[in-house]
Short mmCIF file of C-alpha atoms (C1' of nucleotides) in Angstrom, two decimals:
data_model
loop_
_atom_site.label_atom_id
_atom_site.label_comp_id
_atom_site.label_asym_id
_atom_site.label_seq_id
_atom_site.Cartn_x
_atom_site.Cartn_y
_atom_site.Cartn_z
CA MET A 1 127.40 64.83 79.40
CA ASN A 2 124.73 65.38 76.79
CA ARG A 3 125.08 63.61 73.51
CA LEU A 4 123.74 65.50 70.50
CA ASP A 5 121.19 63.66 68.46
CA ARG A 6 121.02 63.67 64.67
CA SER A 7 117.37 64.64 64.83
CA LEU A 8 118.58 68.17 65.59
CA ILE A 9 119.76 68.56 62.03
CA ALA A 10 118.25 65.74 59.98
CA ASP A 11 115.41 67.81 58.54
CA LEU A 12 117.40 70.93 57.70
CA PRO A 13 118.00 71.84 54.06
CA SER A 14 121.77 71.85 54.54
CA PHE A 15 121.72 68.18 55.49
CA GLN A 16 119.40 66.77 52.89
CA GLY A 17 120.85 63.82 51.06
CA LEU A 18 122.85 62.54 54.03
CA ASN A 19 122.17 59.18 55.59
CA PRO A 20 121.77 58.65 59.36
CA ALA A 21 125.32 57.36 59.79
CA GLU A 22 126.71 60.44 58.08
CA LEU A 23 124.55 62.72 60.19
CA ASP A 24 125.76 60.96 63.31
CA ARG A 25 129.35 61.40 62.28
CA MET A 26 128.88 65.08 61.56
CA ILE A 27 126.98 65.91 64.70
CA GLY A 28 129.40 63.86 66.73
CA GLN A 29 132.05 66.45 65.99
CA ALA A 30 129.87 69.44 66.83
CA ARG A 31 129.76 71.35 70.04
CA ALA A 32 126.51 72.94 71.18
CA LEU A 33 126.68 76.45 72.57
CA ARG A 34 124.27 78.79 74.23
CA ILE A 35 124.68 82.46 73.33
CA ALA A 36 122.91 85.06 75.41
CA LYS A 37 121.02 87.93 73.81
CA GLU A 38 123.32 90.69 72.53
CA GLN A 39 126.40 88.47 72.85
CA PRO A 40 128.62 87.79 69.84
CA VAL A 41 128.74 84.43 68.07
CA PHE A 42 131.86 85.43 66.15
CA GLU A 43 133.63 88.65 65.41
CA GLN A 44 134.81 90.46 62.28
CA GLU A 45 138.56 90.27 61.62
CA LEU A 46 139.18 87.54 64.17
CA ASP A 47 140.51 84.12 63.29
CA ALA A 48 137.74 82.03 61.72
CA HIS A 49 138.21 79.04 64.00
CA SER A 50 134.70 77.62 63.65
CA PHE A 51 131.64 77.53 61.49
CA PHE A 52 128.15 77.40 62.94
CA LEU A 53 124.62 76.22 62.57
CA LEU A 54 121.89 78.18 64.30
CA LEU A 55 119.50 75.85 66.09
CA ASP A 56 117.36 78.35 67.91
CA GLY A 57 117.06 82.12 68.17
CA HIS A 58 117.99 84.86 65.73
CA VAL A 59 121.36 86.26 64.79
CA ARG A 60 122.27 89.56 63.20
CA VAL A 61 125.28 89.63 60.87
CA VAL A 62 126.91 93.05 60.84
CA LYS A 63 129.82 94.63 59.04
CA ALA A 64 131.47 97.63 60.63
CA THR A 65 133.04 100.29 58.43
CA PRO A 66 136.43 101.81 59.20
CA GLU A 67 134.52 104.95 60.20
CA GLY A 68 132.58 103.02 62.82
CA GLU A 69 129.24 102.80 61.10
CA ASP A 70 127.42 99.46 61.08
CA VAL A 71 125.70 97.84 58.14
CA ILE A 72 123.47 94.84 58.74
CA VAL A 73 124.33 92.15 56.20
CA ARG A 74 121.50 89.77 57.06
CA TYR A 75 119.52 88.09 59.79
CA ILE A 76 120.05 84.38 60.35
CA SER A 77 117.11 82.14 61.26
CA PRO A 78 117.12 78.70 62.89
CA GLY A 79 118.48 76.00 60.60
CA GLU A 80 120.88 78.26 58.71
CA LEU A 81 124.63 77.99 58.51
CA MET A 82 126.77 80.96 59.44
CA GLY A 83 130.41 81.87 59.75
CA ILE A 84 131.31 79.64 56.82
CA ALA A 85 134.28 81.80 55.91
CA SER A 86 136.44 78.72 55.62
CA ALA A 87 134.33 77.46 52.72
CA LEU A 88 135.57 80.45 50.77
CA GLY A 89 139.20 80.22 51.74
CA LEU A 90 139.04 83.00 54.30
CA THR A 91 141.00 82.78 57.51
CA ALA A 92 139.19 85.63 59.29
CA TYR A 93 135.49 86.33 59.63
CA PRO A 94 134.45 89.08 57.23
CA ALA A 95 131.65 90.22 59.54
CA SER A 96 130.43 89.91 63.11
CA ALA A 97 127.44 87.92 64.27
CA VAL A 98 125.44 88.94 67.32
CA ALA A 99 122.60 87.09 69.02
CA VAL A 100 119.41 89.13 68.70
CA THR A 101 117.65 86.80 71.11
CA ASP A 102 119.03 84.01 73.28
CA CYS A 103 120.40 81.44 70.89
CA VAL A 104 121.50 77.84 70.64
CA VAL A 105 124.12 77.06 68.01
CA LEU A 106 126.22 74.13 66.90
CA ALA A 107 129.88 74.83 66.22
CA TRP A 108 132.41 72.84 64.22
CA PRO A 109 136.12 73.59 63.91
CA SER A 110 136.85 75.21 60.55
CA SER A 111 139.49 72.58 59.92
CA LEU A 112 136.67 70.09 59.37
CA TRP A 113 135.16 72.02 56.48
CA SER A 114 137.16 70.52 53.66
CA GLU A 115 136.74 67.07 55.18
CA PHE A 116 132.98 67.51 55.33
CA ALA A 117 132.79 68.95 51.83
CA SER A 118 134.69 66.07 50.30
CA SER A 119 133.31 63.24 52.47
CA TYR A 120 129.70 64.36 52.23
CA PRO A 121 129.23 65.80 48.75
CA SER A 122 125.56 66.63 49.28
CA PHE A 123 126.49 68.70 52.27
CA GLY A 124 129.06 70.55 50.17
CA ALA A 125 126.63 71.11 47.35
CA ASN A 126 123.94 72.34 49.74
CA ALA A 127 126.36 74.71 51.40
CA TYR A 128 127.54 76.14 48.10
CA LYS A 129 123.94 76.59 47.11
CA THR A 130 123.48 78.63 50.26
CA ILE A 131 126.50 80.72 49.40
CA GLY A 132 125.15 81.18 45.91
CA SER A 133 121.88 82.53 47.18
CA ARG A 134 123.70 84.86 49.53
CA LEU A 135 125.76 86.16 46.65
CA GLN A 136 122.57 86.75 44.74
CA ASP A 137 121.10 88.50 47.74
CA ALA A 138 124.08 90.79 47.93
CA HIS A 139 123.82 91.65 44.25
CA ALA A 140 120.10 92.21 44.56
CA ARG A 141 120.82 94.62 47.33
CA VAL A 142 123.40 96.52 45.30
CA ILE A 143 120.84 96.87 42.55
CA GLU A 144 118.17 97.99 44.97
CA MET A 145 120.44 100.62 46.43
CA SER A 146 121.41 101.78 42.96
CA THR A 147 117.95 102.07 41.51
CA GLU A 148 115.32 102.33 44.23
CA GLN A 149 114.33 105.06 46.61
CA VAL A 150 114.31 104.70 50.35
CA ASP A 151 110.64 103.92 50.84
CA ARG A 152 110.78 100.97 48.48
CA ARG A 153 113.96 99.66 50.02
CA VAL A 154 112.46 99.76 53.48
CA ALA A 155 109.31 98.09 52.24
CA HIS A 156 111.35 95.33 50.61
CA ALA A 157 113.38 94.82 53.75
CA LEU A 158 110.28 94.42 55.88
CA LEU A 159 108.74 91.99 53.43
CA LYS A 160 111.91 89.94 53.36
CA LEU A 161 111.95 89.74 57.14
CA VAL A 162 108.29 88.84 57.23
CA LYS A 163 108.84 86.07 54.74
CA GLN A 164 111.80 84.83 56.75
CA THR A 165 110.41 85.03 60.26
CA GLY A 166 106.84 86.30 60.07
CA ARG A 167 104.54 84.95 62.77
CA LYS A 168 100.81 85.23 62.34
CA THR A 169 99.03 87.27 65.00
CA GLU A 170 95.57 88.86 65.16
CA GLU A 171 97.08 92.11 63.88
CA GLY A 172 99.00 90.66 60.95
CA LEU A 173 102.45 89.19 60.38
CA LEU A 174 104.81 89.96 63.22
CA ILE A 175 108.56 90.03 62.66
CA ASP A 176 109.59 87.59 65.32
CA PHE A 177 112.53 89.30 67.02
CA PRO A 178 113.37 92.74 68.39
CA LEU A 179 113.90 95.11 65.48
CA SER A 180 114.49 98.81 65.98
CA ARG A 181 114.20 101.72 63.55
CA GLN A 182 117.96 101.94 63.71
CA ASP A 183 118.26 98.27 62.68
CA ILE A 184 116.01 98.83 59.68
CA ALA A 185 118.06 101.89 58.75
CA GLU A 186 121.25 99.82 58.86
CA MET A 187 119.66 97.25 56.56
CA THR A 188 118.53 99.76 53.97
CA GLY A 189 121.21 102.41 53.87
CA THR A 190 119.23 105.19 55.44
CA ARG A 191 118.73 106.88 58.84
CA LEU A 192 116.50 105.95 61.74
CA HIS A 193 114.61 109.23 61.38
CA THR A 194 113.62 108.42 57.86
CA VAL A 195 112.52 104.92 58.86
CA SER A 196 110.50 106.34 61.71
CA ARG A 197 108.72 108.76 59.40
CA LEU A 198 107.97 106.01 56.90
CA LEU A 199 106.59 103.65 59.51
CA SER A 200 104.44 106.42 60.96
CA ALA A 201 103.03 107.17 57.53
CA TRP A 202 102.41 103.52 56.80
CA GLU A 203 100.78 103.00 60.16
CA GLU A 204 98.37 105.79 59.33
CA LYS A 205 97.57 104.09 56.05
CA GLY A 206 97.00 100.81 57.88
CA LEU A 207 99.86 98.95 56.18
CA VAL A 208 101.81 98.18 59.34
CA ARG A 209 101.60 98.40 63.09
CA SER A 210 104.75 99.03 65.03
CA GLY A 211 106.11 99.84 68.43
CA ARG A 212 109.32 99.67 70.37
CA GLN A 213 111.55 97.21 68.52
CA LYS A 214 108.50 95.55 67.06
CA VAL A 215 107.01 95.62 63.58
CA THR A 216 103.88 93.90 62.32
CA VAL A 217 102.96 93.97 58.67
CA VAL A 218 99.18 94.27 58.48
CA GLU A 219 98.73 94.39 54.73
CA PRO A 220 101.58 92.54 53.02
CA HIS A 221 99.92 92.86 49.65
CA ARG A 222 99.63 96.63 49.70
CA LEU A 223 103.13 96.91 51.11
CA LEU A 224 104.37 94.82 48.21
CA MET A 225 102.60 97.11 45.75
CA LEU A 226 104.46 99.99 47.32
CA ALA A 227 107.76 98.11 47.26
CA GLU A 228 107.35 97.30 43.59
CA GLY A 229 106.34 100.81 42.67
CA ARG A 230 102.94 99.68 41.46
CA ASP A 231 101.58 101.78 44.26
CA LEU A 232 98.30 103.40 43.39
CA LYS A 233 98.69 106.01 46.10
CA THR A 234 95.65 104.53 47.76
CA GLY A 235 95.17 106.96 50.60
CA GLY A 236 92.67 106.46 53.42
CA MET B 1 141.66 71.78 13.70
CA ASN B 2 143.54 73.66 16.37
CA ARG B 3 144.42 71.85 19.54
CA LEU B 4 144.44 73.98 22.67
CA ASP B 5 147.62 73.93 24.64
CA ARG B 6 147.82 73.80 28.42
CA SER B 7 150.17 76.78 28.38
CA LEU B 8 147.08 78.92 27.83
CA ILE B 9 145.96 78.32 31.39
CA ALA B 10 148.89 76.86 33.29
CA ASP B 11 149.95 80.11 34.91
CA LEU B 12 146.52 81.37 35.89
CA PRO B 13 145.55 81.53 39.56
CA SER B 14 142.53 79.30 39.01
CA PHE B 15 144.75 76.46 37.83
CA GLN B 16 147.50 76.55 40.41
CA GLY B 17 148.15 73.23 42.05
CA LEU B 18 147.25 71.20 38.95
CA ASN B 19 149.80 69.01 37.21
CA PRO B 20 150.36 69.03 33.43
CA ALA B 21 148.29 65.92 32.84
CA GLU B 22 145.36 67.43 34.71
CA LEU B 23 145.67 70.68 32.78
CA ASP B 24 145.70 68.72 29.54
CA ARG B 25 142.59 66.85 30.52
CA MET B 26 140.77 70.04 31.46
CA ILE B 27 141.72 72.02 28.41
CA GLY B 28 140.98 69.04 26.23
CA GLN B 29 137.32 69.49 27.07
CA ALA B 30 137.25 73.23 26.44
CA ARG B 31 136.13 75.01 23.35
CA ALA B 32 137.75 78.30 22.36
CA LEU B 33 135.47 81.08 21.18
CA ARG B 34 135.95 84.50 19.72
CA ILE B 35 133.43 87.13 20.84
CA ALA B 36 133.26 90.39 18.92
CA LYS B 37 133.07 93.72 20.73
CA GLU B 38 129.61 94.45 22.14
CA GLN B 39 128.47 90.86 21.63
CA PRO B 40 127.16 88.80 24.55
CA VAL B 41 129.12 85.95 26.12
CA PHE B 42 126.08 84.74 28.03
CA GLU B 43 122.74 86.23 28.93
CA GLN B 44 120.78 86.76 32.11
CA GLU B 45 117.91 84.31 32.71
CA LEU B 46 119.00 81.93 29.98
CA ASP B 47 120.00 78.35 30.64
CA ALA B 48 123.49 78.25 32.13
CA HIS B 49 124.86 75.72 29.67
CA SER B 50 128.54 76.68 30.01
CA PHE B 51 131.07 78.31 32.22
CA PHE B 52 133.91 80.39 30.83
CA LEU B 53 137.46 81.54 31.19
CA LEU B 54 138.42 84.86 29.64
CA LEU B 55 141.71 84.53 27.76
CA ASP B 56 141.88 87.92 26.13
CA GLY B 57 139.85 91.11 26.11
CA HIS B 58 137.52 92.61 28.66
CA VAL B 59 133.99 91.65 29.63
CA ARG B 60 131.32 93.64 31.39
CA VAL B 61 128.91 91.74 33.68
CA VAL B 62 125.56 93.49 33.87
CA LYS B 63 122.33 92.89 35.71
CA ALA B 64 119.17 94.40 34.26
CA THR B 65 116.36 95.42 36.59
CA PRO B 66 112.73 94.64 35.83
CA GLU B 67 112.34 98.36 35.07
CA GLY B 68 114.99 98.13 32.38
CA GLU B 69 117.84 99.88 34.14
CA ASP B 70 121.28 98.31 34.01
CA VAL B 71 123.70 97.88 36.89
CA ILE B 72 127.27 96.85 36.15
CA VAL B 73 128.27 94.05 38.51
CA ARG B 74 131.95 93.91 37.55
CA TYR B 75 134.48 93.92 34.75
CA ILE B 76 136.27 90.67 33.98
CA SER B 77 139.95 90.70 32.99
CA PRO B 78 141.96 88.05 31.17
CA GLY B 79 142.55 84.95 33.27
CA GLU B 80 139.31 85.20 35.23
CA LEU B 81 136.47 82.70 35.36
CA MET B 82 132.96 83.86 34.56
CA GLY B 83 129.51 82.42 34.25
CA ILE B 84 130.17 79.92 37.01
CA ALA B 85 126.53 79.79 37.97
CA SER B 86 126.66 76.04 38.04
CA ALA B 87 129.16 76.13 40.92
CA LEU B 88 126.40 77.64 43.01
CA GLY B 89 123.63 75.33 41.96
CA LEU B 90 122.03 77.81 39.57
CA THR B 91 120.53 76.65 36.32
CA ALA B 92 120.23 80.11 34.76
CA TYR B 93 122.77 82.91 34.52
CA PRO B 94 122.00 85.59 37.11
CA ALA B 95 123.51 88.31 34.90
CA SER B 96 124.59 89.01 31.35
CA ALA B 97 128.16 89.28 30.12
CA VAL B 98 129.09 91.48 27.19
CA ALA B 99 132.43 91.80 25.42
CA VAL B 100 133.76 95.33 25.94
CA THR B 101 136.51 94.68 23.42
CA ASP B 102 137.04 91.76 21.06
CA CYS B 103 137.53 88.73 23.27
CA VAL B 104 138.82 85.19 23.29
CA VAL B 105 137.24 82.83 25.81
CA LEU B 106 137.35 79.17 26.71
CA ALA B 107 134.01 77.49 27.35
CA TRP B 108 133.23 74.26 29.19
CA PRO B 109 129.81 72.63 29.48
CA SER B 110 128.33 73.28 32.91
CA SER B 111 127.81 69.58 33.35
CA LEU B 112 131.56 69.23 33.80
CA TRP B 113 131.67 71.51 36.83
CA SER B 114 131.02 68.94 39.52
CA GLU B 115 133.39 66.53 37.80
CA PHE B 116 136.15 69.15 37.76
CA ALA B 117 135.50 70.21 41.34
CA SER B 118 135.75 66.67 42.64
CA SER B 119 138.51 65.36 40.36
CA TYR B 120 140.72 68.42 40.73
CA PRO B 121 140.31 69.65 44.30
CA SER B 122 142.74 72.55 43.87
CA PHE B 123 140.68 73.81 41.00
CA GLY B 124 137.56 73.63 43.14
CA ALA B 125 139.22 75.36 46.05
CA ASN B 126 140.58 78.10 43.80
CA ALA B 127 137.21 78.64 42.22
CA TYR B 128 135.45 78.87 45.58
CA LYS B 129 138.09 81.33 46.68
CA THR B 130 137.16 83.43 43.65
CA ILE B 131 133.52 83.22 44.57
CA GLY B 132 134.39 84.20 48.11
CA SER B 133 136.17 87.31 46.99
CA ARG B 134 133.26 88.21 44.73
CA LEU B 135 130.90 87.83 47.66
CA GLN B 136 133.13 90.11 49.67
CA ASP B 137 133.19 92.59 46.80
CA ALA B 138 129.44 92.63 46.68
CA HIS B 139 129.21 93.25 50.41
CA ALA B 140 131.83 95.95 50.22
CA ARG B 141 129.75 97.60 47.58
CA VAL B 142 126.59 97.43 49.66
CA ILE B 143 128.48 99.10 52.47
CA GLU B 144 129.88 101.75 50.19
CA MET B 145 126.46 102.56 48.84
CA SER B 146 125.06 102.70 52.37
CA THR B 147 127.68 104.92 53.88
CA GLU B 148 129.56 106.88 51.24
CA GLN B 149 128.67 109.79 49.04
CA VAL B 150 128.81 109.73 45.29
CA ASP B 151 132.21 111.35 44.81
CA ARG B 152 133.93 108.78 46.99
CA ARG B 153 132.14 105.91 45.33
CA VAL B 154 133.20 107.08 41.91
CA ALA B 155 136.76 107.59 43.10
CA HIS B 156 136.81 104.06 44.52
CA ALA B 157 135.44 102.63 41.32
CA LEU B 158 138.12 104.31 39.22
CA LEU B 159 140.86 103.15 41.56
CA LYS B 160 139.56 99.60 41.44
CA LEU B 161 139.58 99.64 37.65
CA VAL B 162 143.04 101.13 37.59
CA LYS B 163 144.31 98.45 39.90
CA GLN B 164 142.66 95.79 37.77
CA THR B 165 143.58 97.00 34.29
CA GLY B 166 145.68 100.14 34.64
CA ARG B 167 148.25 100.63 31.88
CA LYS B 168 151.07 103.06 32.41
CA THR B 169 151.21 105.93 29.90
CA GLU B 170 153.00 109.29 29.90
CA GLU B 171 149.88 110.87 31.36
CA GLY B 172 149.30 108.39 34.15
CA LEU B 173 147.43 105.12 34.57
CA LEU B 174 145.02 104.48 31.73
CA ILE B 175 142.00 102.24 32.22
CA ASP B 176 142.57 99.83 29.41
CA PHE B 177 139.18 99.52 27.75
CA PRO B 178 136.41 101.85 26.56
CA LEU B 179 134.62 103.24 29.60
CA SER B 180 131.91 105.86 29.31
CA ARG B 181 130.45 108.22 31.91
CA GLN B 182 127.31 106.12 31.70
CA ASP B 183 129.29 102.97 32.51
CA ILE B 184 130.81 104.59 35.58
CA ALA B 185 127.36 105.73 36.64
CA GLU B 186 126.05 102.17 36.36
CA MET B 187 128.91 100.94 38.52
CA THR B 188 128.35 103.46 41.29
CA GLY B 189 124.63 103.94 41.50
CA THR B 190 124.50 107.46 40.16
CA ARG B 191 123.82 109.31 36.87
CA LEU B 192 126.09 110.08 33.97
CA HIS B 193 125.61 113.80 34.56
CA THR B 194 126.98 113.54 38.05
CA VAL B 195 129.94 111.47 36.85
CA SER B 196 130.62 113.99 34.12
CA ARG B 197 130.63 116.85 36.60
CA LEU B 198 132.94 114.97 38.96
CA LEU B 199 135.41 114.08 36.23
CA SER B 200 135.43 117.66 34.98
CA ALA B 201 136.16 118.93 38.48
CA TRP B 202 138.89 116.34 39.01
CA GLU B 203 140.42 117.11 35.65
CA GLU B 204 140.67 120.74 36.71
CA LYS B 205 142.42 119.67 39.89
CA GLY B 206 144.81 117.51 37.88
CA LEU B 207 143.69 114.20 39.41
CA VAL B 208 142.54 112.59 36.17
CA ARG B 209 142.49 113.12 32.43
CA SER B 210 139.57 111.85 30.47
CA GLY B 211 137.92 111.86 27.12
CA ARG B 212 135.43 109.95 25.10
CA GLN B 213 135.16 106.50 26.74
CA LYS B 214 138.62 106.92 28.16
CA VAL B 215 139.84 107.67 31.67
CA THR B 216 143.41 108.12 32.89
CA VAL B 217 144.19 108.52 36.56
CA VAL B 218 147.00 111.03 36.84
CA GLU B 219 147.41 111.16 40.59
CA PRO B 220 146.25 107.88 42.15
CA HIS B 221 147.45 108.94 45.56
CA ARG B 222 145.40 112.11 45.73
CA LEU B 223 142.41 110.30 44.26
CA LEU B 224 142.75 107.73 47.03
CA MET B 225 142.82 110.47 49.65
CA LEU B 226 139.59 111.73 48.21
CA ALA B 227 138.08 108.24 48.10
CA GLU B 228 138.97 107.62 51.73
CA GLY B 229 137.71 110.98 52.87
CA ARG B 230 141.11 112.04 54.08
CA ASP B 231 140.91 114.71 51.45
CA LEU B 232 142.63 117.90 52.47
CA LYS B 233 140.76 119.92 49.88
CA THR B 234 144.09 120.59 48.24
CA GLY B 235 143.09 122.95 45.51
CA GLY B 236 145.47 124.26 42.88
"C1'" DC C 1 109.77 106.99 90.74
"C1'" DG C 2 113.65 107.99 87.99
"C1'" DT C 3 116.70 106.84 84.28
"C1'" DC C 4 117.70 105.30 79.86
"C1'" DC C 5 116.72 104.32 75.31
"C1'" DA C 6 113.67 104.04 71.40
"C1'" DT C 7 110.77 106.78 69.00
"C1'" DT C 8 108.47 110.83 67.08
"C1'" DT C 9 108.17 115.12 64.86
"C1'" DG C 10 109.47 119.69 63.26
"C1'" DA C 11 112.63 122.75 60.74
"C1'" DT C 12 116.25 123.40 57.66
"C1'" DC C 13 119.25 122.49 53.92
"C1'" DA C 14 122.22 120.39 50.49
"C1'" DG C 15 123.62 116.53 47.55
"C1'" DG C 16 122.59 115.03 43.61
"C1'" DG C 17 118.67 113.82 40.46
"C1'" DT C 18 116.04 115.71 36.64
"C1'" DC C 19 115.20 118.57 32.71
"C1'" DA C 20 117.02 121.03 28.89
"C1'" DA C 21 120.25 122.48 25.48
"C1'" DG C 22 124.31 122.52 23.15
"C1'" DA C 23 129.22 121.21 21.99
"C1'" DC C 24 132.31 117.90 20.49
"C1'" DG C 25 134.17 114.06 17.97
"C1'" DA C 26 134.11 109.68 15.45
"C1'" DG C 27 132.47 107.12 11.85
"C1'" DT C 28 129.62 106.85 7.39
"C1'" DG C 29 128.05 107.54 2.95
"C1'" DG C 30 127.90 110.35 -0.95
"C1'" DC D 1 137.15 114.75 1.04
"C1'" DC D 2 133.41 116.73 3.07
"C1'" DA D 3 128.87 116.87 5.10
"C1'" DC D 4 125.97 114.58 8.03
"C1'" DT D 5 124.53 111.83 11.75
"C1'" DC D 6 124.72 109.69 15.89
"C1'" DG D 7 126.42 108.96 20.39
"C1'" DT D 8 129.16 110.91 24.12
"C1'" DC D 9 130.05 114.50 26.94
"C1'" DT D 10 129.35 119.13 29.13
"C1'" DT D 11 127.02 122.63 31.53
"C1'" DG D 12 123.26 125.37 33.43
"C1'" DA D 13 118.93 125.75 36.11
"C1'" DC D 14 115.80 123.93 39.18
"C1'" DC D 15 113.90 121.15 42.67
"C1'" DC D 16 113.05 117.05 45.59
"C1'" DT D 17 114.38 113.38 48.55
"C1'" DG D 18 116.24 112.39 52.47
"C1'" DA D 19 120.14 113.86 55.68
"C1'" DT D 20 120.99 116.71 59.54
"C1'" DC D 21 120.00 119.32 63.67
"C1'" DA D 22 117.12 119.86 67.58
"C1'" DA D 23 113.84 118.78 71.07
"C1'" DA D 24 110.21 116.45 73.15
"C1'" DT D 25 107.52 112.23 74.18
"C1'" DG D 26 106.85 107.66 75.88
"C1'" DG D 27 107.85 102.89 77.44
"C1'" DA D 28 110.56 99.63 79.88
"C1'" DC D 29 113.07 98.43 83.62
"C1'" DG D 30 115.63 98.85 87.91
#
DNA sequence: CGTCCATTTGATCAGGGTCAAGACGAGTGG
DNA sequence: CCACTCGTCTTGACCCTGATCAAATGGACG
């Protein structure tokens, strides 16, 4: 049986301030899981039995409305915590998480949360910092949806993804996992048709290059101008 | 000089699970403040020196966009914590808080947060539960703005306020603080004109009664139907 | 090679934003 | 006590953004 080594987590932001012995104790209670592409990590409404750390791959966090529409809450990248409902006193997951690519995750039983938070105060503080930034994200998104038009919201979403997972290629910065027009629509509160039209227009202007479930930002700077509304309508 | 008594806070949800001595120690470090109507409790971007508990009155939490538009994040009612940026590792307030009516608040220096959270674990757990429900609120709002039309969003907003601060009158449930069309617009991501038209229409249908900075929900049940889209278009 | 899904693109239309004007009501100062 | 002013609210007219409906194209994969 494989033992998990502390080097898997030692360098991650969530575990800064912990000594090797503490890391060993924490990882000793984790279970490593492999999640195949398109399979769920955890599901909305179900008992929040575990919390997770993504080691490899990408995960999409989705909330489903009563009417059956999906809204993408965020994408999780390697090194991030997810499913930390228990930190907030929840007994059920408020959203579902689905592997966008094949993933490797660590899982801890939720019952360990309070133990970890009190025994390893830096871990607790780091985790609550994460939650704080997610709360800020959510508010930022409310504000965006209240005050900005679709094109800017889509531009912001792409820039956020590029910052999070952008990989340099000859063409520009590639968003490093499969991302459809529909996905972008679910992130920005619009429809895939509108996203398609926007990307087509931007491709013509040379801002992005995109294909089937693939988006590359060619000119991040000009896209940012557009996102911030300081667009000079620089045509071709 | 007035001493603050633990009875001010003993029954509040945030302080459940604390014994009298603990309550005394906490309130002994608080300062009571009076905030006049329309005056700020704390301001966005400024150093988060304190966190607060609202004892009496109502407070509006607002985020201003770079372009100068305001978005109302939430209304705070008596007994609720606010300005708990420090719990999330923030050093500046992410939003401003303004007294909607004359208010009485308790203030603690932010530096005490970590001390409180570790010395009084129930207080910490309660506070993080509060943060959790605010995070859920924010996500719920993102979803609403992504998937629902303006009339439903406004209906939801009114119902939420009624649930939070509704006071029974002969006419129905009165929202218990001054609330303008503009305020409702800033809560729902629309314009005061649209809110005005909606309220006029609903008044005609007998769902609400409203006037200058004043809204009474006459028929919460029918308003809920409308909010949930199970509206039967029951005219007069 | 055929099927399935993502994508594109056109046409139409309506929700609600914007612009404009006026009515109403509360508080203020003379 | 009244006139005035200021801020809130109402209502009409117009128009634009982006949703909706419809159909075709194009890759990917079995």
